[in-house]
mmCIF file of C-alpha atoms in Angstrom:
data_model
loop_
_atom_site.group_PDB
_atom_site.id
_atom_site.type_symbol
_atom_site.label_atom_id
_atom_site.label_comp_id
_atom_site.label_asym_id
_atom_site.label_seq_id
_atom_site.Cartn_x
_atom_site.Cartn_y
_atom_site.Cartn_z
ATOM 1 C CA UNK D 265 6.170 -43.279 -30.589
ATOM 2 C CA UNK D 266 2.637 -44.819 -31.166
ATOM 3 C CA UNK D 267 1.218 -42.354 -28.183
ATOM 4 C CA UNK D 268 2.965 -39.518 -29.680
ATOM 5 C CA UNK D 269 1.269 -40.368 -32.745
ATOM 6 C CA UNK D 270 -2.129 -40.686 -31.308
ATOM 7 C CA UNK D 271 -1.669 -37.659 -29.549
ATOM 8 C CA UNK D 272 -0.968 -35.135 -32.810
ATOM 9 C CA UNK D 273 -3.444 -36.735 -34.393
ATOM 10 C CA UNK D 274 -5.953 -35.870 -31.446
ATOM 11 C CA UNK D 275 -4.420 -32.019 -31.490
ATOM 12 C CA UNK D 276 -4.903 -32.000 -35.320
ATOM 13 C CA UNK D 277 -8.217 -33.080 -35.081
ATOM 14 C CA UNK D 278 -9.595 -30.701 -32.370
ATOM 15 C CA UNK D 279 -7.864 -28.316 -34.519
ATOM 16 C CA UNK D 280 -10.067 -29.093 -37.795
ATOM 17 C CA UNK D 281 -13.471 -29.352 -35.622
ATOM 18 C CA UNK D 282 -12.305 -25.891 -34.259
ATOM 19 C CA UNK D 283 -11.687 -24.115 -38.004
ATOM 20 C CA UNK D 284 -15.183 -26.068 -39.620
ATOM 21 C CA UNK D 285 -16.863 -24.337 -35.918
ATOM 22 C CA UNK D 286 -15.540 -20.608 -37.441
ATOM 23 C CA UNK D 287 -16.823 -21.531 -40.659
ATOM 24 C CA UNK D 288 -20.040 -23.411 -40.341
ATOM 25 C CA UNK D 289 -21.838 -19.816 -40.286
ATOM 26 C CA UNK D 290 -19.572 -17.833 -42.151
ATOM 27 C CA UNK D 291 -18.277 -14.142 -40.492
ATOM 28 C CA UNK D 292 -20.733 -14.862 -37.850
ATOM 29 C CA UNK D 293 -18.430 -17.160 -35.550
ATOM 30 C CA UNK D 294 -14.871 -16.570 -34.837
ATOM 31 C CA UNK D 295 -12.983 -18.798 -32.194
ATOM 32 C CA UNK D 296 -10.401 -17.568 -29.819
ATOM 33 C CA UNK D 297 -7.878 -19.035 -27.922
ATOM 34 C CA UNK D 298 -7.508 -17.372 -24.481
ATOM 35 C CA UNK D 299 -5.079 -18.481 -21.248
ATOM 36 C CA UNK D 300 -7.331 -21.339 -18.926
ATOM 37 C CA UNK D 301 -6.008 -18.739 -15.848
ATOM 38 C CA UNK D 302 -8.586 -16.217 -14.576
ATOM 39 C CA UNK D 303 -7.320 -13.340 -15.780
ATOM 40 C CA UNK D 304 -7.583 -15.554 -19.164
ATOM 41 C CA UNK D 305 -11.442 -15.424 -18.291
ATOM 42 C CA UNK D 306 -12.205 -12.374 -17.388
ATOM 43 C CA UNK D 307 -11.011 -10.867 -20.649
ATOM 44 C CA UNK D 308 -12.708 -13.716 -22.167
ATOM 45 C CA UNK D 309 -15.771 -12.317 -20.819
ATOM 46 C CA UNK D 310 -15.121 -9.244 -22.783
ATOM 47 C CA UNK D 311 -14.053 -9.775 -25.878
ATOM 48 C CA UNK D 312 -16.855 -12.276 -26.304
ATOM 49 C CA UNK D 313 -19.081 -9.547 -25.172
ATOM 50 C CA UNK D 314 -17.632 -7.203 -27.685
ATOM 51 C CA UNK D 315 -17.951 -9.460 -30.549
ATOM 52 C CA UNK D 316 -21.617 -10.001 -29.428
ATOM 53 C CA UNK D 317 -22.460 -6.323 -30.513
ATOM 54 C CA UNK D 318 -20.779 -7.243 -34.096
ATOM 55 C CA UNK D 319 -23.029 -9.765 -34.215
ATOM 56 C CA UNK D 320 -20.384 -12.283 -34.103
ATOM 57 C CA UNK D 321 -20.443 -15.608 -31.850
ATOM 58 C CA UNK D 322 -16.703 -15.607 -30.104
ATOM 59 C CA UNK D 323 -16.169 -19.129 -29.135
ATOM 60 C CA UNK D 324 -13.328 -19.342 -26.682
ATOM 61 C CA UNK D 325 -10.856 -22.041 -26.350
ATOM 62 C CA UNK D 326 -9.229 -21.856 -22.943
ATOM 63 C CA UNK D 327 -6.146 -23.332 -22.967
ATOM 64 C CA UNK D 328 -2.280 -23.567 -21.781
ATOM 65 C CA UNK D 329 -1.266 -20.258 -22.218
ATOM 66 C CA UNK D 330 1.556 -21.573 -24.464
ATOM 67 C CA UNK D 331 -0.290 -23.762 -26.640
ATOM 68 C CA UNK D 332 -2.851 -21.267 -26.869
ATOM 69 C CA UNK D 333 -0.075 -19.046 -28.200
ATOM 70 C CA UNK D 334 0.983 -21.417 -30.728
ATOM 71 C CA UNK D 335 -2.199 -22.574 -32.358
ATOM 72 C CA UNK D 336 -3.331 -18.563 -32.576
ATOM 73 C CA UNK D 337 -0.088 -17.719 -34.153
ATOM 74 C CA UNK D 338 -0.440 -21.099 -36.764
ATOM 75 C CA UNK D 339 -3.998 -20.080 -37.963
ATOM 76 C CA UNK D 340 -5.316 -22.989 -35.992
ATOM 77 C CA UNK D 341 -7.395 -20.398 -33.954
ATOM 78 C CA UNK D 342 -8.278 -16.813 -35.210
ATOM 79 C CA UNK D 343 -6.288 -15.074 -32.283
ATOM 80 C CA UNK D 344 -5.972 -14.384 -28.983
ATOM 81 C CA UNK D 345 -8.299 -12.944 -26.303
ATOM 82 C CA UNK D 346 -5.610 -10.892 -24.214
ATOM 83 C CA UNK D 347 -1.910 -10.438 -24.729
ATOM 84 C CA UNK D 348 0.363 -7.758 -23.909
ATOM 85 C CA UNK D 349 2.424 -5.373 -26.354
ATOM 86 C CA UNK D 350 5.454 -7.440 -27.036
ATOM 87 C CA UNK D 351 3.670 -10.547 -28.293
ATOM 88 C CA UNK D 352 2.693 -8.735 -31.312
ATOM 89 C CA UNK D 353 6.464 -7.922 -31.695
ATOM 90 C CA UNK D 354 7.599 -11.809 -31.422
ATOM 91 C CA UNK D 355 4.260 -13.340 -33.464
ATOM 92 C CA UNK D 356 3.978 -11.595 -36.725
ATOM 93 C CA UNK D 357 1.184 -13.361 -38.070
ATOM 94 C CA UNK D 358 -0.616 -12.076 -34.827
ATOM 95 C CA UNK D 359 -2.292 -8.564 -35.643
ATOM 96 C CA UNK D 360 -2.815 -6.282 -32.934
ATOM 97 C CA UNK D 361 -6.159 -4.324 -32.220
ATOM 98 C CA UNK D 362 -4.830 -0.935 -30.794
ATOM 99 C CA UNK D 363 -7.300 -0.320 -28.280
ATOM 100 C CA UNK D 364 -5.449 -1.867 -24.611
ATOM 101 C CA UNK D 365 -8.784 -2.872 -22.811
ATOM 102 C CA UNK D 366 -7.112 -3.347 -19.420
ATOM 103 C CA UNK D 367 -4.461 -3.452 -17.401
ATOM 104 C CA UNK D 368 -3.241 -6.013 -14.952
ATOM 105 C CA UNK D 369 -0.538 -5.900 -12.279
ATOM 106 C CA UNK D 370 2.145 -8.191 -12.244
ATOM 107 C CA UNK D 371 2.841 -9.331 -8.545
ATOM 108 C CA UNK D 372 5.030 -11.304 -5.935
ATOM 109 C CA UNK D 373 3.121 -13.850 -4.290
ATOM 110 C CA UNK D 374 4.909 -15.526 -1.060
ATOM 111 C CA UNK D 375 5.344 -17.811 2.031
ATOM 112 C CA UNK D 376 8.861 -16.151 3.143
ATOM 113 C CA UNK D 377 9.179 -13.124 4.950
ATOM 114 C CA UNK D 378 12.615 -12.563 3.682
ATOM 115 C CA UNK D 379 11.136 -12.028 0.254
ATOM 116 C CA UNK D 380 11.812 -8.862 -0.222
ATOM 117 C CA UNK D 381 10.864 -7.981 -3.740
ATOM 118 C CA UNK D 382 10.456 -3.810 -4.504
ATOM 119 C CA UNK D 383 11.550 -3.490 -8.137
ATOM 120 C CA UNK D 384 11.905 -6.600 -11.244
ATOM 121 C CA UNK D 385 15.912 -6.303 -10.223
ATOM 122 C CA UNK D 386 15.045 -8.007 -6.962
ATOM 123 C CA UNK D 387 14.162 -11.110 -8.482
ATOM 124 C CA UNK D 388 17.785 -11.615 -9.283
ATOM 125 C CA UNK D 389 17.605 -12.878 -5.856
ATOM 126 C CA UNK D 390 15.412 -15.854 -5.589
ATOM 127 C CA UNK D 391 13.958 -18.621 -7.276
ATOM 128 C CA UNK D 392 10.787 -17.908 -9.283
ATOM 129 C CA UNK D 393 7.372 -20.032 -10.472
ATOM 130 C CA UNK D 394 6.272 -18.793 -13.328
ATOM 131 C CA UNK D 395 3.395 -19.946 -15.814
ATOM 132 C CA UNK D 396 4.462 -21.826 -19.117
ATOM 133 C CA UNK D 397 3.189 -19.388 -22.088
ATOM 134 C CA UNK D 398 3.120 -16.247 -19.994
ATOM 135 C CA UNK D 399 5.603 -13.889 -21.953
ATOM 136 C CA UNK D 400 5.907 -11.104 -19.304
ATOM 137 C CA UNK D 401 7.051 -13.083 -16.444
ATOM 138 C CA UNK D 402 9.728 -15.280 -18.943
ATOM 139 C CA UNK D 403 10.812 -11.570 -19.134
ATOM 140 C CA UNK D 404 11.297 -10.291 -16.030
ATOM 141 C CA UNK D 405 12.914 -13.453 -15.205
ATOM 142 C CA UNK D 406 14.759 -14.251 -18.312
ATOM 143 C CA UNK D 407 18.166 -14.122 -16.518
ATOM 144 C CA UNK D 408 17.622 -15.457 -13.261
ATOM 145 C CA UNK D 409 16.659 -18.724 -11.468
ATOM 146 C CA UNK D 410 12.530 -19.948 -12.439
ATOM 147 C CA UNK D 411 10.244 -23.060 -12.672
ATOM 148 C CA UNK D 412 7.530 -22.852 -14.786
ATOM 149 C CA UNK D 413 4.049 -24.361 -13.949
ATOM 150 C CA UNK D 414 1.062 -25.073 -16.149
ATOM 151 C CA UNK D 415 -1.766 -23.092 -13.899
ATOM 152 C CA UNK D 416 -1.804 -20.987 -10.761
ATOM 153 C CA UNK D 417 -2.915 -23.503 -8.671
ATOM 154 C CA UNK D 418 0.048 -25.677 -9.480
ATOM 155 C CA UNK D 419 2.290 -22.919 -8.463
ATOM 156 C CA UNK D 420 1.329 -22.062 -5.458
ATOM 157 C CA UNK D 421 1.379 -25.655 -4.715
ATOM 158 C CA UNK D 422 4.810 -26.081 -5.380
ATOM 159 C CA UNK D 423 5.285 -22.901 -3.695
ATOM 160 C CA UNK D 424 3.638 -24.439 -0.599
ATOM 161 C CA UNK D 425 5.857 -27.736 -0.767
ATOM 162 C CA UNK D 426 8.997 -25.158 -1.313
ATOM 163 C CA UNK D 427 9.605 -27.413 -4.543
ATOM 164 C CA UNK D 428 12.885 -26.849 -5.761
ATOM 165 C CA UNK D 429 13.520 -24.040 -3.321
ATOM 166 C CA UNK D 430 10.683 -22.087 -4.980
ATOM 167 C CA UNK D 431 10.836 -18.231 -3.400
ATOM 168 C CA UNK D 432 8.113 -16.688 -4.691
ATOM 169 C CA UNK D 433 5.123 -16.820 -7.651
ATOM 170 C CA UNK D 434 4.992 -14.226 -9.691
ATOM 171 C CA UNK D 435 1.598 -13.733 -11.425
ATOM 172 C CA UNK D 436 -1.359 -11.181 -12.272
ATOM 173 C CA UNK D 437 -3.199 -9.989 -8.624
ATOM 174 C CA UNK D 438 -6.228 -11.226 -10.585
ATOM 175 C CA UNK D 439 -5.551 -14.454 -11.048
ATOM 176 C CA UNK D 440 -3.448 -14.502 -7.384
ATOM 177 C CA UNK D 441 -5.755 -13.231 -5.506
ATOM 178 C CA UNK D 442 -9.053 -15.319 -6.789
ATOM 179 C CA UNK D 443 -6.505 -18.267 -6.840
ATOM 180 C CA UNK D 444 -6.039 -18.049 -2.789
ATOM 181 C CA UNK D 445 -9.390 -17.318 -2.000
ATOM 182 C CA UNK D 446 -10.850 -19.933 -3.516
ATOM 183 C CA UNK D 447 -8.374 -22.645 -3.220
ATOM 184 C CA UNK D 448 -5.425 -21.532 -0.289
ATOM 185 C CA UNK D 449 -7.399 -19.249 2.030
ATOM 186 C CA UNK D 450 -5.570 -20.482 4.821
ATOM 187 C CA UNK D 451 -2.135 -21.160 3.440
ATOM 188 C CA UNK D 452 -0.278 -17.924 4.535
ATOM 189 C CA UNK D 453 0.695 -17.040 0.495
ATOM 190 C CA UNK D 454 0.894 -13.028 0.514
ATOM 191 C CA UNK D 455 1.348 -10.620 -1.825
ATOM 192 C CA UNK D 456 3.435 -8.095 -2.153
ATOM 193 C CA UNK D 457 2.052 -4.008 -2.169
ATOM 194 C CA UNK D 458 4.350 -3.242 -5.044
ATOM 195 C CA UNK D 459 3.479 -3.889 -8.693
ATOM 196 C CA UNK D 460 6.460 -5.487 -10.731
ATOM 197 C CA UNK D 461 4.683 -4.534 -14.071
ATOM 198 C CA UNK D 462 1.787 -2.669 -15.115
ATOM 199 C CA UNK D 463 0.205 -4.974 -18.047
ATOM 200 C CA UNK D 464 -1.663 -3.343 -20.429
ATOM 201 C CA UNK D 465 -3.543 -6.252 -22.868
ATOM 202 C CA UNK D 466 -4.602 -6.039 -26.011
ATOM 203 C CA UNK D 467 -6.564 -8.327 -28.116
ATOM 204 C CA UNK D 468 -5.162 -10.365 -31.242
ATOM 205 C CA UNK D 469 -6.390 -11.611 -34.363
ATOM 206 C CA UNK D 470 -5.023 -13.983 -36.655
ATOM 207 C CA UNK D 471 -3.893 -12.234 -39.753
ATOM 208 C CA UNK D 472 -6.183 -14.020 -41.597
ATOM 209 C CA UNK D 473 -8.998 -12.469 -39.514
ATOM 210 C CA UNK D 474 -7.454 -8.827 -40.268
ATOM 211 C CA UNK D 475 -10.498 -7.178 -41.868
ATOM 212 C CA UNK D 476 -12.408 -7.274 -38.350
ATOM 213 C CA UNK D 477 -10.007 -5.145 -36.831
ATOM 214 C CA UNK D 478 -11.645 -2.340 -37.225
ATOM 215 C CA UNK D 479 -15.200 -2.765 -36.075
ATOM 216 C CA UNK D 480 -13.710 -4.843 -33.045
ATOM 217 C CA UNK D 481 -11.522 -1.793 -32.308
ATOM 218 C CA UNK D 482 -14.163 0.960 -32.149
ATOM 219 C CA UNK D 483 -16.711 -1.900 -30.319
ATOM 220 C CA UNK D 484 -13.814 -2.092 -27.516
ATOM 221 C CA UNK D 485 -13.519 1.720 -27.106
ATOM 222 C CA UNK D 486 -16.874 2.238 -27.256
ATOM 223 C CA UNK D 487 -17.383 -0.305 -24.394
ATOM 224 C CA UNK D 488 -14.478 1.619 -22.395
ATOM 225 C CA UNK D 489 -15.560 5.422 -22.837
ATOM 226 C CA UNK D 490 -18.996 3.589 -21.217
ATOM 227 C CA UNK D 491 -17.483 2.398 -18.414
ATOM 228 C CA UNK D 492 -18.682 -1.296 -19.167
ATOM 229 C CA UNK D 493 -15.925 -2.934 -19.207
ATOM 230 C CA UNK D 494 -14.624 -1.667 -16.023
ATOM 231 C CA UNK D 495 -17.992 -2.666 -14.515
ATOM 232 C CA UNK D 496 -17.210 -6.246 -16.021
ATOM 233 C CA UNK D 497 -14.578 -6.881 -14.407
ATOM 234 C CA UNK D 498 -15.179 -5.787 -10.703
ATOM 235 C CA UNK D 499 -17.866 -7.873 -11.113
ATOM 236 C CA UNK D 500 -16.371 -10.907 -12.332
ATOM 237 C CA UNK D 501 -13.467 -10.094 -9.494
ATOM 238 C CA UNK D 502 -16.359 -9.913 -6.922
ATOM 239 C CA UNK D 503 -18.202 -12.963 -7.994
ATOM 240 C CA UNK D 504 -14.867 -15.233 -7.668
ATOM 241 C CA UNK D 505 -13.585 -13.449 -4.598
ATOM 242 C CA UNK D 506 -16.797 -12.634 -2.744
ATOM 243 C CA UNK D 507 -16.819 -14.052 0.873
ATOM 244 C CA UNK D 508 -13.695 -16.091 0.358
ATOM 245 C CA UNK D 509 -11.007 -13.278 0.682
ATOM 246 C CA UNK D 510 -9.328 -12.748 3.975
#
């Protein structure tokens, strides 16, 4: 009970430090609370990039995707860097800026060649690792056999020790893909051709943060009629990935 205690009191405090940060200079800070995957990253890159051009300093808190989640939604943080559609269904304090500034493929990832995943009914299947927080693979495996992990790199290690009869991972190619180069090159994972889902994200605020929604909105499609944020992210793919891939 004590180390509870201690514990919410620690998550409380970084909490407080975290709102005085975002008000220390007014409108000119804002902090974010983004998934600690690299998919989380790369759109961190982004929207801190986009906020730059406001004149705005994002700060982003990379997290558990969950408890990300959950402090954005409380007002602890001032939203979130990259969602997709549905959260701003389930979270209505969580305002959605229009603009979808990428997409991201949701894939199979496996040892087995008897995986045979084509379409999300496949899954039915097998035995899936998923990541805590993420809402899009809790969907596509809402009724079926999963075990959740807390980062990709746990995953794929359970995946590798065929913990609980784990089939298959199921996460972004992103965050797959720069998660076997740079850690598993040599462990055999594969991923499937297919896409399960096509992921359009979109950024959040906190709807106490609603009255930047539209500057952020016409920064982000400004920044995607230019092409930039394309070039962003083949180059943040590139610099994880480059001479590590096989």
């Amino acid at each position: 009970m004590t180390m509870r205690l201690l514990v919410t009191g620690m998550i409380f405090l970084q909490c407080a430090c975290w709102a005085a940060a975002s008000e220390d200079n007014g409108s000119t800070t804002i902090v974010l609370g983004a998934a600690d995957i690299t998919s989380g990253h790369l759109c961190g890159n982004i929207i801190k990039k986009a906020y730059r051009r406001m004149g705005i300093d994002a700060q982003i808190k990379y997290l558990p995707a969950a408890r990300s989640l959950a402090l954005s939604s409380q007002g602890s943080l001032d939203g979130e860097v990259s969602r997709v559609f549905s959260v701003g269904e389930r979270y209505k304090t969580l305002v959605r800026v229009p603009a979808s500034y990428l997409s991201f493929h949701g894939k199979v990832f496996t040892l087995k060649p008897s995986v045979k995943v084509n379409k999300p009914l496949d899954l039915k299947n097998y035995s899936s690792g998923i990541l805590n927080g993420i809402v899009y693979s809790e969907k596509l495996t809402q009724s079926y056999r999963r075990i959740y992990g807390n980062s990709a790199s746990q995953l794929f290690n359970m995946l590798i020790a065929d913990h609980l009869n784990m089939d298959l991972v199921i996460l972004t190619e992103v965050t797959g893909r720069t998660a076997i180069a740079l850690e598993f090159p040599n462990a055999g994972i594969k991923m499937a051709e297919g896409n399960l889902m096509d992921l359009p994200v979109y950024h959040y605020l906190h709807e106490s943060k609603k009255a930047l929604l539209p500057k952020i909105e016409a920064v982000i499609r400004t920044m995607l009629a230019s092409g930039e944020i394309e070039a962003i992210k083949e180059s943040f793919i590139n610099n994880y990935t480059g001479g590590h891939e096989k």
